[in-house]
Amino acid sequence: LVAMTIEHVLHMAKGGGETSYAKNSWLQRRALLETTPLLDKAVREVYMALSHPTMTVCDLGCSSSENTLFFVSKVIEAVCCHRRELGASTKVELQFFLSDLPVNDFNHLFLSLKGFKESMAVGHEGDTLPPFYITGLPGSCYRRLFPDKSVHLFHSSYSLHWRSQFLDGLEGNPNEGNIYIAKNTPPYVVKLYQELFQKDFLLFLKLRYEELVYGGQMLLIFLGRKNEDAYSGELNLVYGLLAKSIQFLVEEGLVGKEKLDSFNLPIYGPSVDEVKMVVKQSELFDINKIELFEHNWDPYDYSKSDHVDDPLQSGMNVAKCLRAVMEPLFGRHFGESVLDALFDKYAHNVAEHLEREKTKYSIIVLSLKKG
C-alpha cells in the first residue's frame, strides 16, 4: 500500500448485505444520538445568525447507511423547531452536501432518498418543512471542497480518526506483527502517527475555516483515547486483537507474514489535549465544547455494569461492526478469501477478552465556531 492511494481504497462495506456497513453501523448511530443536543444547539445558532435565504450544511465522511439521512433529518427537525419558537416567517431553504471519498457507496445512499423524503413528509404532517436539497460531493476532507465562505455548518462523525494517507518512512518492518500502536511499537513509529494526525487535523481546520461563513460552526465526532500515553489508547486493544487474529492466519499459512508486517492502519486516536493543542495552534476557531464519552465495544450492549452477559454474542457483534468498516481495506491487502476466517477468529478473540474485562471505545466530540 503506497502513500496517497487511500482515496481510492478507503470505504465502508457496500450494499445492504449481512456484512455491509448499512446493516452494521449501530455504534455510529449511538454517537449521533448522544450528540443530538449539541447538533441542535449549533443549528439554532447558525439559523439565528443567517443572513442568507439558504443554509448550507455538509456532512463530511457521510458513508452510506441510514445514519447519513438520520443526521439530515435531525438538522431539518431542528430548523422546524427553531422557526416555530421564533415565529419566523422568513423562507429558509436547506442545501445538504453529503461528502465522502469517491469510492463511497453513493448509489446505495441515493437510492434511499425517495423513501426518506416521503417519510419526512409523513412524519411532519401539519408542519411546513423547509425546502431541502440533497447533493453528493465526492472528495477528501483533507482537500478544498467548497468556495470561500459558502458553508454554514460542517458535521463529521466517525471519520476524522482516519488519516489522509498510509504511514510513510517505514522501511524494514519496524512495527513487526502489529497493525497499529502496540506495546512493542518503536517510539519513532508512534511519533510518525502523531505527526501525521497533527498535520492532517491542522490542514482540515485551515480548509474548513476558508469554506465557512463568519460565525459558521463545526460539530466533529471521532475516536480518541482517555489519557495522554499513546501506548495506552483504547484503539490499541481493539486493533491489537485484530493483529492477533491476522497472526493466526499467518500461522495457518493463509496469509504471508510480510503481508502483516507491511500493513499499518491509517488511523490515529488522539487524546483531548492533543486535539486542543492543534486547535490552539491553528488560531482559527473558538472551542464551544470538547468532551469525551464512552461506549461499550458491543453496540447493542447498553449496560453500565463491568460484566458482559454473553461474551460470545458480544464478540460476534463487535466483529460484524468492525468488518463493515475494515472489509474493503483488508480484502484488498490480505485477500478477500481470508476475510471470513479472519473475522471469525477476531470474534473469538474479542469474546475471550470480554470474559476477562469489559472495555469501551473513547469518543471525542468537538464543537467549534469560526470567529
mmCIF file of C-alpha atoms in Angstrom:
data_model
loop_
_atom_site.group_PDB
_atom_site.id
_atom_site.type_symbol
_atom_site.label_atom_id
_atom_site.label_comp_id
_atom_site.label_asym_id
_atom_site.label_seq_id
_atom_site.Cartn_x
_atom_site.Cartn_y
_atom_site.Cartn_z
ATOM 1 C CA LEU A 1 0.000 0.000 0.000
ATOM 2 C CA VAL A 2 1.557 3.251 -1.144
ATOM 3 C CA ALA A 3 1.056 6.679 0.398
ATOM 4 C CA MET A 4 -1.703 8.787 -1.175
ATOM 5 C CA THR A 5 -3.670 5.808 -2.509
ATOM 6 C CA ILE A 6 -6.082 5.993 0.405
ATOM 7 C CA GLU A 7 -8.655 7.990 -1.563
ATOM 8 C CA HIS A 8 -9.007 5.063 -3.936
ATOM 9 C CA VAL A 9 -9.345 2.244 -1.398
ATOM 10 C CA LEU A 10 -10.979 3.548 1.791
ATOM 11 C CA HIS A 11 -14.717 2.981 2.036
ATOM 12 C CA MET A 12 -17.156 1.059 4.187
ATOM 13 C CA ALA A 13 -18.528 -2.340 3.059
ATOM 14 C CA LYS A 14 -21.015 -1.541 0.295
ATOM 15 C CA GLY A 15 -24.600 -2.582 -0.410
ATOM 16 C CA GLY A 16 -27.193 -3.821 2.045
ATOM 17 C CA GLY A 17 -25.997 -7.375 2.762
ATOM 18 C CA GLU A 18 -25.323 -9.025 6.121
ATOM 19 C CA THR A 19 -21.730 -7.771 6.342
ATOM 20 C CA SER A 20 -22.475 -4.321 4.883
ATOM 21 C CA TYR A 21 -21.955 -1.055 6.716
ATOM 22 C CA ALA A 22 -25.618 -0.236 6.131
ATOM 23 C CA LYS A 23 -26.544 -3.237 8.328
ATOM 24 C CA ASN A 24 -23.767 -2.853 10.892
ATOM 25 C CA SER A 25 -23.439 0.800 11.869
ATOM 26 C CA TRP A 26 -25.368 0.981 15.129
ATOM 27 C CA LEU A 27 -22.242 2.017 17.045
ATOM 28 C CA GLN A 28 -22.023 5.105 14.849
ATOM 29 C CA ARG A 29 -25.773 5.763 15.284
ATOM 30 C CA ARG A 30 -25.344 5.807 19.055
ATOM 31 C CA ALA A 31 -22.762 8.590 18.743
ATOM 32 C CA LEU A 32 -25.217 10.618 16.650
ATOM 33 C CA LEU A 33 -27.956 10.116 19.249
ATOM 34 C CA GLU A 34 -25.613 11.115 22.084
ATOM 35 C CA THR A 35 -24.578 14.338 20.354
ATOM 36 C CA THR A 36 -28.030 15.419 19.095
ATOM 37 C CA PRO A 37 -28.327 18.213 21.738
ATOM 38 C CA LEU A 38 -25.014 19.717 20.545
ATOM 39 C CA LEU A 39 -26.135 19.482 16.913
ATOM 40 C CA ASP A 40 -29.432 21.151 17.813
ATOM 41 C CA LYS A 41 -27.573 23.997 19.540
ATOM 42 C CA ALA A 42 -25.238 24.509 16.564
ATOM 43 C CA VAL A 43 -28.161 24.529 14.086
ATOM 44 C CA ARG A 44 -30.062 27.008 16.248
ATOM 45 C CA GLU A 45 -27.128 29.435 16.464
ATOM 46 C CA VAL A 46 -26.365 29.200 12.749
ATOM 47 C CA TYR A 47 -30.060 29.643 11.896
ATOM 48 C CA MET A 48 -30.426 32.721 14.100
ATOM 49 C CA ALA A 49 -27.346 34.340 12.540
ATOM 50 C CA LEU A 50 -28.423 33.503 8.991
ATOM 51 C CA SER A 51 -28.196 36.439 6.616
ATOM 52 C CA HIS A 52 -28.916 34.404 3.504
ATOM 53 C CA PRO A 53 -32.109 32.549 2.498
ATOM 54 C CA THR A 54 -30.164 29.283 2.072
ATOM 55 C CA MET A 55 -28.473 27.407 4.899
ATOM 56 C CA THR A 56 -25.678 25.196 3.572
ATOM 57 C CA VAL A 57 -24.811 22.107 5.619
ATOM 58 C CA CYS A 58 -22.162 19.500 4.844
ATOM 59 C CA ASP A 59 -21.689 16.035 6.346
ATOM 60 C CA LEU A 60 -18.034 15.044 5.894
ATOM 61 C CA GLY A 61 -17.349 11.309 5.744
ATOM 62 C CA CYS A 62 -21.066 10.688 5.297
ATOM 63 C CA SER A 63 -20.715 6.990 4.293
ATOM 64 C CA SER A 64 -23.872 5.243 3.065
ATOM 65 C CA SER A 65 -26.027 3.961 5.918
ATOM 66 C CA GLU A 66 -29.276 5.257 7.397
ATOM 67 C CA ASN A 67 -27.119 7.330 9.763
ATOM 68 C CA THR A 68 -26.402 9.790 6.947
ATOM 69 C CA LEU A 69 -30.059 10.609 6.428
ATOM 70 C CA PHE A 70 -30.703 10.420 10.185
ATOM 71 C CA PHE A 71 -28.307 13.363 10.505
ATOM 72 C CA VAL A 72 -30.138 15.219 7.701
ATOM 73 C CA SER A 73 -33.469 14.613 9.459
ATOM 74 C CA LYS A 74 -32.133 15.990 12.756
ATOM 75 C CA VAL A 75 -30.994 19.221 11.075
ATOM 76 C CA ILE A 76 -34.395 19.642 9.371
ATOM 77 C CA GLU A 77 -36.221 18.968 12.650
ATOM 78 C CA ALA A 78 -34.033 21.489 14.492
ATOM 79 C CA VAL A 79 -34.754 24.179 11.880
ATOM 80 C CA CYS A 80 -38.519 23.457 12.085
ATOM 81 C CA CYS A 81 -38.401 23.706 15.870
ATOM 82 C CA HIS A 82 -36.497 26.998 15.903
ATOM 83 C CA ARG A 83 -38.778 28.519 13.249
ATOM 84 C CA ARG A 84 -41.808 27.693 15.391
ATOM 85 C CA GLU A 85 -40.170 29.132 18.519
ATOM 86 C CA LEU A 86 -39.177 32.343 16.790
ATOM 87 C CA GLY A 87 -42.373 32.651 14.784
ATOM 88 C CA ALA A 88 -40.181 33.362 11.796
ATOM 89 C CA SER A 89 -41.961 33.876 8.525
ATOM 90 C CA THR A 90 -38.742 34.200 6.523
ATOM 91 C CA LYS A 91 -38.369 31.489 3.935
ATOM 92 C CA VAL A 92 -35.307 29.343 4.589
ATOM 93 C CA GLU A 93 -34.073 26.625 2.273
ATOM 94 C CA LEU A 94 -31.605 23.926 3.239
ATOM 95 C CA GLN A 95 -28.821 22.679 0.986
ATOM 96 C CA PHE A 96 -27.177 19.443 2.172
ATOM 97 C CA PHE A 97 -23.902 18.195 0.769
ATOM 98 C CA LEU A 98 -23.147 14.564 1.625
ATOM 99 C CA SER A 99 -19.400 14.200 1.185
ATOM 100 C CA ASP A 100 -17.078 11.212 1.258
ATOM 101 C CA LEU A 101 -14.244 9.703 -0.748
ATOM 102 C CA PRO A 102 -15.086 8.884 -4.396
ATOM 103 C CA VAL A 103 -15.200 5.121 -3.657
ATOM 104 C CA ASN A 104 -18.037 5.597 -1.139
ATOM 105 C CA ASP A 105 -21.299 3.772 -1.952
ATOM 106 C CA PHE A 106 -23.179 6.883 -3.101
ATOM 107 C CA ASN A 107 -25.540 4.711 -5.170
ATOM 108 C CA HIS A 108 -26.909 2.994 -2.051
ATOM 109 C CA LEU A 109 -27.342 6.409 -0.456
ATOM 110 C CA PHE A 110 -29.150 7.989 -3.392
ATOM 111 C CA LEU A 111 -31.485 5.000 -3.833
ATOM 112 C CA SER A 112 -32.799 5.637 -0.322
ATOM 113 C CA LEU A 113 -33.531 9.345 -0.865
ATOM 114 C CA LYS A 114 -37.036 8.909 -2.295
ATOM 115 C CA GLY A 115 -38.187 6.872 0.708
ATOM 116 C CA PHE A 116 -36.510 9.334 3.067
ATOM 117 C CA LYS A 117 -38.318 12.338 1.574
ATOM 118 C CA GLU A 118 -41.634 10.510 1.754
ATOM 119 C CA SER A 119 -41.079 9.533 5.399
ATOM 120 C CA MET A 120 -40.133 13.109 6.303
ATOM 121 C CA ALA A 121 -43.342 14.406 4.712
ATOM 122 C CA VAL A 122 -45.489 11.810 6.557
ATOM 123 C CA GLY A 123 -43.692 12.406 9.863
ATOM 124 C CA HIS A 124 -44.293 16.168 9.695
ATOM 125 C CA GLU A 125 -47.913 16.333 8.574
ATOM 126 C CA GLY A 126 -49.359 19.688 9.561
ATOM 127 C CA ASP A 127 -45.878 21.168 9.825
ATOM 128 C CA THR A 128 -44.377 23.072 6.914
ATOM 129 C CA LEU A 129 -40.993 21.558 6.170
ATOM 130 C CA PRO A 130 -38.390 23.945 4.804
ATOM 131 C CA PRO A 131 -37.463 23.071 1.219
ATOM 132 C CA PHE A 132 -34.335 20.923 1.291
ATOM 133 C CA TYR A 133 -31.979 19.699 -1.391
ATOM 134 C CA ILE A 134 -29.504 16.824 -1.055
ATOM 135 C CA THR A 135 -26.376 16.533 -3.169
ATOM 136 C CA GLY A 136 -23.465 14.084 -3.197
ATOM 137 C CA LEU A 137 -19.962 15.532 -3.059
ATOM 138 C CA PRO A 138 -17.088 13.074 -3.661
ATOM 139 C CA GLY A 139 -13.735 14.229 -2.302
ATOM 140 C CA SER A 140 -11.343 14.041 0.641
ATOM 141 C CA CYS A 141 -11.922 16.263 3.670
ATOM 142 C CA TYR A 142 -8.177 16.911 3.545
ATOM 143 C CA ARG A 143 -8.700 18.913 0.331
ATOM 144 C CA ARG A 144 -10.741 22.017 -0.523
ATOM 145 C CA LEU A 145 -14.352 21.155 -1.255
ATOM 146 C CA PHE A 146 -16.245 24.479 -1.347
ATOM 147 C CA PRO A 147 -15.839 28.108 -2.420
ATOM 148 C CA ASP A 148 -14.776 30.673 0.181
ATOM 149 C CA LYS A 149 -17.314 31.471 2.919
ATOM 150 C CA SER A 150 -20.107 29.343 1.476
ATOM 151 C CA VAL A 151 -20.904 26.792 4.237
ATOM 152 C CA HIS A 152 -22.796 27.469 7.461
ATOM 153 C CA LEU A 153 -22.356 24.142 9.260
ATOM 154 C CA PHE A 154 -19.929 21.231 8.911
ATOM 155 C CA HIS A 155 -20.625 17.917 10.596
ATOM 156 C CA SER A 156 -18.393 14.859 10.706
ATOM 157 C CA SER A 157 -18.976 11.653 12.656
ATOM 158 C CA TYR A 158 -16.604 8.682 12.974
ATOM 159 C CA SER A 159 -14.382 9.997 10.216
ATOM 160 C CA LEU A 160 -11.545 12.207 11.455
ATOM 161 C CA HIS A 161 -9.612 9.412 13.170
ATOM 162 C CA TRP A 162 -8.822 8.242 9.602
ATOM 163 C CA ARG A 163 -5.581 9.657 8.267
ATOM 164 C CA SER A 164 -5.052 11.217 4.847
ATOM 165 C CA GLN A 165 -2.512 8.584 3.835
ATOM 166 C CA PHE A 166 -0.712 5.427 4.907
ATOM 167 C CA LEU A 167 2.371 5.896 7.082
ATOM 168 C CA ASP A 168 5.494 6.868 5.147
ATOM 169 C CA GLY A 169 9.092 6.086 6.050
ATOM 170 C CA LEU A 170 8.670 2.575 7.452
ATOM 171 C CA GLU A 171 11.482 0.531 5.947
ATOM 172 C CA GLY A 172 12.440 -2.845 7.380
ATOM 173 C CA ASN A 173 9.147 -3.756 9.133
ATOM 174 C CA PRO A 174 9.767 -1.673 12.311
ATOM 175 C CA ASN A 175 6.226 -2.395 13.605
ATOM 176 C CA GLU A 176 6.532 -6.137 13.003
ATOM 177 C CA GLY A 177 3.478 -8.223 13.893
ATOM 178 C CA ASN A 178 1.292 -5.161 14.558
ATOM 179 C CA ILE A 179 -1.190 -3.138 12.525
ATOM 180 C CA TYR A 180 -1.408 -0.143 14.908
ATOM 181 C CA ILE A 181 0.367 1.114 18.026
ATOM 182 C CA ALA A 182 1.240 -1.788 20.351
ATOM 183 C CA LYS A 183 3.437 -2.200 23.439
ATOM 184 C CA ASN A 184 6.433 -3.106 21.258
ATOM 185 C CA THR A 185 5.907 -0.426 18.603
ATOM 186 C CA PRO A 186 9.110 1.671 18.307
ATOM 187 C CA PRO A 187 8.720 5.244 19.641
ATOM 188 C CA TYR A 188 9.593 6.755 16.265
ATOM 189 C CA VAL A 189 6.648 4.904 14.660
ATOM 190 C CA VAL A 190 4.334 6.348 17.335
ATOM 191 C CA LYS A 191 5.799 9.760 16.552
ATOM 192 C CA LEU A 192 5.029 9.275 12.833
ATOM 193 C CA TYR A 193 1.396 8.552 13.747
ATOM 194 C CA GLN A 194 1.213 11.628 15.970
ATOM 195 C CA GLU A 195 2.839 13.929 13.439
ATOM 196 C CA LEU A 196 0.530 12.752 10.662
ATOM 197 C CA PHE A 197 -2.508 13.387 12.896
ATOM 198 C CA GLN A 198 -1.286 16.893 13.730
ATOM 199 C CA LYS A 199 -0.533 17.695 10.089
ATOM 200 C CA ASP A 200 -3.885 16.312 8.873
ATOM 201 C CA PHE A 201 -6.016 17.966 11.540
ATOM 202 C CA LEU A 202 -4.314 21.340 11.148
ATOM 203 C CA LEU A 203 -4.882 21.160 7.384
ATOM 204 C CA PHE A 204 -8.519 20.154 7.957
ATOM 205 C CA LEU A 205 -9.094 23.182 10.206
ATOM 206 C CA LYS A 206 -7.469 25.587 7.739
ATOM 207 C CA LEU A 207 -9.536 24.288 4.814
ATOM 208 C CA ARG A 208 -12.835 24.418 6.695
ATOM 209 C CA TYR A 209 -12.043 27.912 8.015
ATOM 210 C CA GLU A 210 -11.787 29.171 4.438
ATOM 211 C CA GLU A 211 -15.055 27.474 3.456
ATOM 212 C CA LEU A 212 -17.155 28.558 6.470
ATOM 213 C CA VAL A 213 -19.080 31.817 6.677
ATOM 214 C CA TYR A 214 -18.219 34.091 9.604
ATOM 215 C CA GLY A 215 -19.843 32.595 12.678
ATOM 216 C CA GLY A 216 -20.093 29.215 10.934
ATOM 217 C CA GLN A 217 -19.823 26.112 13.091
ATOM 218 C CA MET A 218 -18.456 22.579 13.076
ATOM 219 C CA LEU A 219 -19.518 19.525 15.085
ATOM 220 C CA LEU A 220 -16.865 16.810 14.917
ATOM 221 C CA ILE A 221 -17.126 13.320 16.446
ATOM 222 C CA PHE A 222 -14.237 10.862 16.234
ATOM 223 C CA LEU A 223 -12.484 8.053 18.079
ATOM 224 C CA GLY A 224 -9.802 9.071 20.559
ATOM 225 C CA ARG A 225 -8.313 7.991 23.871
ATOM 226 C CA LYS A 226 -8.728 8.854 27.545
ATOM 227 C CA ASN A 227 -5.139 9.504 28.612
ATOM 228 C CA GLU A 228 -2.005 11.064 27.185
ATOM 229 C CA ASP A 229 0.020 7.869 26.756
ATOM 230 C CA ALA A 230 -0.272 6.817 23.103
ATOM 231 C CA TYR A 231 0.667 3.267 24.130
ATOM 232 C CA SER A 232 -2.448 3.030 26.326
ATOM 233 C CA GLY A 233 -5.132 4.083 23.862
ATOM 234 C CA GLU A 234 -8.435 2.226 23.717
ATOM 235 C CA LEU A 235 -7.961 1.607 19.989
ATOM 236 C CA ASN A 236 -4.651 -0.152 20.677
ATOM 237 C CA LEU A 237 -6.535 -3.047 22.235
ATOM 238 C CA VAL A 238 -9.224 -3.224 19.533
ATOM 239 C CA TYR A 239 -6.645 -3.414 16.760
ATOM 240 C CA GLY A 240 -4.224 -5.487 18.843
ATOM 241 C CA LEU A 241 -6.798 -8.283 18.909
ATOM 242 C CA LEU A 242 -7.228 -7.847 15.161
ATOM 243 C CA ALA A 243 -3.457 -8.155 14.632
ATOM 244 C CA LYS A 244 -3.528 -11.303 16.793
ATOM 245 C CA SER A 245 -6.240 -12.693 14.501
ATOM 246 C CA ILE A 246 -4.127 -11.996 11.410
ATOM 247 C CA GLN A 247 -1.151 -13.634 13.160
ATOM 248 C CA PHE A 248 -3.279 -16.764 13.486
ATOM 249 C CA LEU A 249 -3.878 -16.730 9.714
ATOM 250 C CA VAL A 250 -0.117 -16.381 9.194
ATOM 251 C CA GLU A 251 0.485 -19.440 11.394
ATOM 252 C CA GLU A 252 -2.155 -21.355 9.426
ATOM 253 C CA GLY A 253 -0.413 -20.466 6.171
ATOM 254 C CA LEU A 254 -3.386 -18.450 4.900
ATOM 255 C CA VAL A 255 -1.563 -15.104 4.916
ATOM 256 C CA GLY A 256 2.110 -14.358 4.290
ATOM 257 C CA LYS A 257 4.000 -12.842 7.228
ATOM 258 C CA GLU A 258 5.232 -9.997 5.018
ATOM 259 C CA LYS A 259 1.595 -9.012 4.411
ATOM 260 C CA LEU A 260 1.080 -8.491 8.136
ATOM 261 C CA ASP A 261 4.402 -6.742 8.695
ATOM 262 C CA SER A 262 3.848 -4.313 5.813
ATOM 263 C CA PHE A 263 0.415 -3.135 6.974
ATOM 264 C CA ASN A 264 -0.225 -0.225 9.369
ATOM 265 C CA LEU A 265 -3.739 1.101 9.776
ATOM 266 C CA PRO A 266 -4.174 4.719 8.574
ATOM 267 C CA ILE A 267 -5.925 5.618 11.840
ATOM 268 C CA TYR A 268 -4.969 7.556 14.953
ATOM 269 C CA GLY A 269 -6.973 8.063 18.140
ATOM 270 C CA PRO A 270 -5.766 11.311 19.760
ATOM 271 C CA SER A 271 -6.200 12.495 23.335
ATOM 272 C CA VAL A 272 -8.382 15.502 24.158
ATOM 273 C CA ASP A 273 -5.243 17.539 24.898
ATOM 274 C CA GLU A 274 -3.728 16.666 21.525
ATOM 275 C CA VAL A 275 -6.893 17.898 19.816
ATOM 276 C CA LYS A 276 -6.948 21.117 21.868
ATOM 277 C CA MET A 277 -3.297 21.736 21.037
ATOM 278 C CA VAL A 278 -3.907 21.615 17.266
ATOM 279 C CA VAL A 279 -6.994 23.850 17.519
ATOM 280 C CA LYS A 280 -4.985 26.359 19.566
ATOM 281 C CA GLN A 281 -2.083 26.156 17.116
ATOM 282 C CA SER A 282 -4.414 26.942 14.209
ATOM 283 C CA GLU A 283 -5.647 30.194 15.867
ATOM 284 C CA LEU A 284 -8.776 29.912 13.715
ATOM 285 C CA PHE A 285 -11.617 28.590 15.868
ATOM 286 C CA ASP A 286 -13.192 29.096 19.266
ATOM 287 C CA ILE A 287 -13.965 25.861 21.103
ATOM 288 C CA ASN A 288 -17.637 25.819 22.111
ATOM 289 C CA LYS A 289 -17.227 22.438 23.756
ATOM 290 C CA ILE A 290 -14.884 19.463 23.826
ATOM 291 C CA GLU A 291 -15.596 16.327 25.787
ATOM 292 C CA LEU A 292 -15.001 12.604 25.768
ATOM 293 C CA PHE A 293 -17.669 9.959 26.232
ATOM 294 C CA GLU A 294 -17.537 6.167 26.155
ATOM 295 C CA HIS A 295 -19.496 3.367 24.507
ATOM 296 C CA ASN A 296 -19.215 -0.360 25.043
ATOM 297 C CA TRP A 297 -17.469 -2.279 22.276
ATOM 298 C CA ASP A 298 -20.686 -4.173 21.612
ATOM 299 C CA PRO A 299 -23.013 -1.569 20.032
ATOM 300 C CA TYR A 300 -26.069 -3.424 21.354
ATOM 301 C CA ASP A 301 -24.820 -3.514 24.947
ATOM 302 C CA TYR A 302 -26.248 -0.521 26.821
ATOM 303 C CA SER A 303 -25.355 -1.917 30.239
ATOM 304 C CA LYS A 304 -23.266 0.194 32.592
ATOM 305 C CA SER A 305 -22.068 -2.855 34.525
ATOM 306 C CA ASP A 306 -18.480 -4.121 34.336
ATOM 307 C CA HIS A 307 -19.698 -7.560 33.301
ATOM 308 C CA VAL A 308 -20.538 -8.799 29.790
ATOM 309 C CA ASP A 309 -23.571 -11.113 29.937
ATOM 310 C CA ASP A 310 -22.901 -13.019 26.719
ATOM 311 C CA PRO A 311 -19.250 -12.670 25.620
ATOM 312 C CA LEU A 312 -19.703 -14.948 22.583
ATOM 313 C CA GLN A 313 -22.597 -12.888 21.201
ATOM 314 C CA SER A 314 -20.813 -9.632 22.009
ATOM 315 C CA GLY A 315 -17.699 -10.928 20.258
ATOM 316 C CA MET A 316 -19.735 -11.608 17.123
ATOM 317 C CA ASN A 317 -21.401 -8.185 17.317
ATOM 318 C CA VAL A 318 -18.057 -6.402 17.635
ATOM 319 C CA ALA A 319 -16.574 -8.418 14.765
ATOM 320 C CA LYS A 320 -19.509 -7.627 12.434
ATOM 321 C CA CYS A 321 -19.280 -3.939 13.273
ATOM 322 C CA LEU A 322 -15.533 -3.791 12.632
ATOM 323 C CA ARG A 323 -15.745 -5.933 9.492
ATOM 324 C CA ALA A 324 -18.239 -3.494 7.958
ATOM 325 C CA VAL A 325 -15.606 -0.778 8.351
ATOM 326 C CA MET A 326 -12.421 -2.723 7.547
ATOM 327 C CA GLU A 327 -13.524 -5.302 4.960
ATOM 328 C CA PRO A 328 -12.661 -3.329 1.775
ATOM 329 C CA LEU A 329 -9.254 -2.266 3.108
ATOM 330 C CA PHE A 330 -8.371 -5.706 4.487
ATOM 331 C CA GLY A 331 -9.746 -7.528 1.455
ATOM 332 C CA ARG A 332 -7.508 -5.506 -0.815
ATOM 333 C CA HIS A 333 -4.366 -6.075 1.252
ATOM 334 C CA PHE A 334 -4.783 -9.592 2.667
ATOM 335 C CA GLY A 335 -7.163 -11.069 0.071
ATOM 336 C CA GLU A 336 -10.945 -11.394 0.181
ATOM 337 C CA SER A 337 -10.730 -15.184 0.510
ATOM 338 C CA VAL A 338 -9.456 -14.948 4.122
ATOM 339 C CA LEU A 339 -11.979 -12.431 5.447
ATOM 340 C CA ASP A 340 -14.455 -14.967 6.878
ATOM 341 C CA ALA A 341 -11.677 -16.814 8.724
ATOM 342 C CA LEU A 342 -10.138 -13.539 9.902
ATOM 343 C CA PHE A 343 -13.290 -12.092 11.440
ATOM 344 C CA ASP A 344 -14.428 -15.430 12.873
ATOM 345 C CA LYS A 345 -11.112 -15.588 14.718
ATOM 346 C CA TYR A 346 -11.469 -11.948 15.720
ATOM 347 C CA ALA A 347 -14.948 -12.611 17.187
ATOM 348 C CA HIS A 348 -13.402 -15.442 19.224
ATOM 349 C CA ASN A 349 -10.513 -13.254 20.437
ATOM 350 C CA VAL A 350 -12.873 -10.409 21.402
ATOM 351 C CA ALA A 351 -15.152 -12.843 23.292
ATOM 352 C CA GLU A 352 -12.160 -14.194 25.244
ATOM 353 C CA HIS A 353 -11.111 -10.643 26.123
ATOM 354 C CA LEU A 354 -14.617 -9.563 27.191
ATOM 355 C CA GLU A 355 -14.868 -12.564 29.500
ATOM 356 C CA ARG A 356 -11.916 -11.139 31.401
ATOM 357 C CA GLU A 357 -12.537 -7.417 31.033
ATOM 358 C CA LYS A 358 -15.278 -5.159 29.701
ATOM 359 C CA THR A 359 -13.705 -2.497 27.505
ATOM 360 C CA LYS A 360 -15.048 0.672 25.885
ATOM 361 C CA TYR A 361 -14.380 2.998 22.997
ATOM 362 C CA SER A 362 -13.420 6.586 23.812
ATOM 363 C CA ILE A 363 -15.163 9.097 21.569
ATOM 364 C CA ILE A 364 -14.254 12.783 21.340
ATOM 365 C CA VAL A 365 -16.892 15.357 20.442
ATOM 366 C CA LEU A 366 -15.657 18.799 19.430
ATOM 367 C CA SER A 367 -17.848 21.821 18.736
ATOM 368 C CA LEU A 368 -16.091 24.764 17.048
ATOM 369 C CA LYS A 369 -17.095 28.245 15.897
ATOM 370 C CA LYS A 370 -15.355 30.390 13.321
ATOM 371 C CA GLY A 371 -14.522 33.710 14.939
#
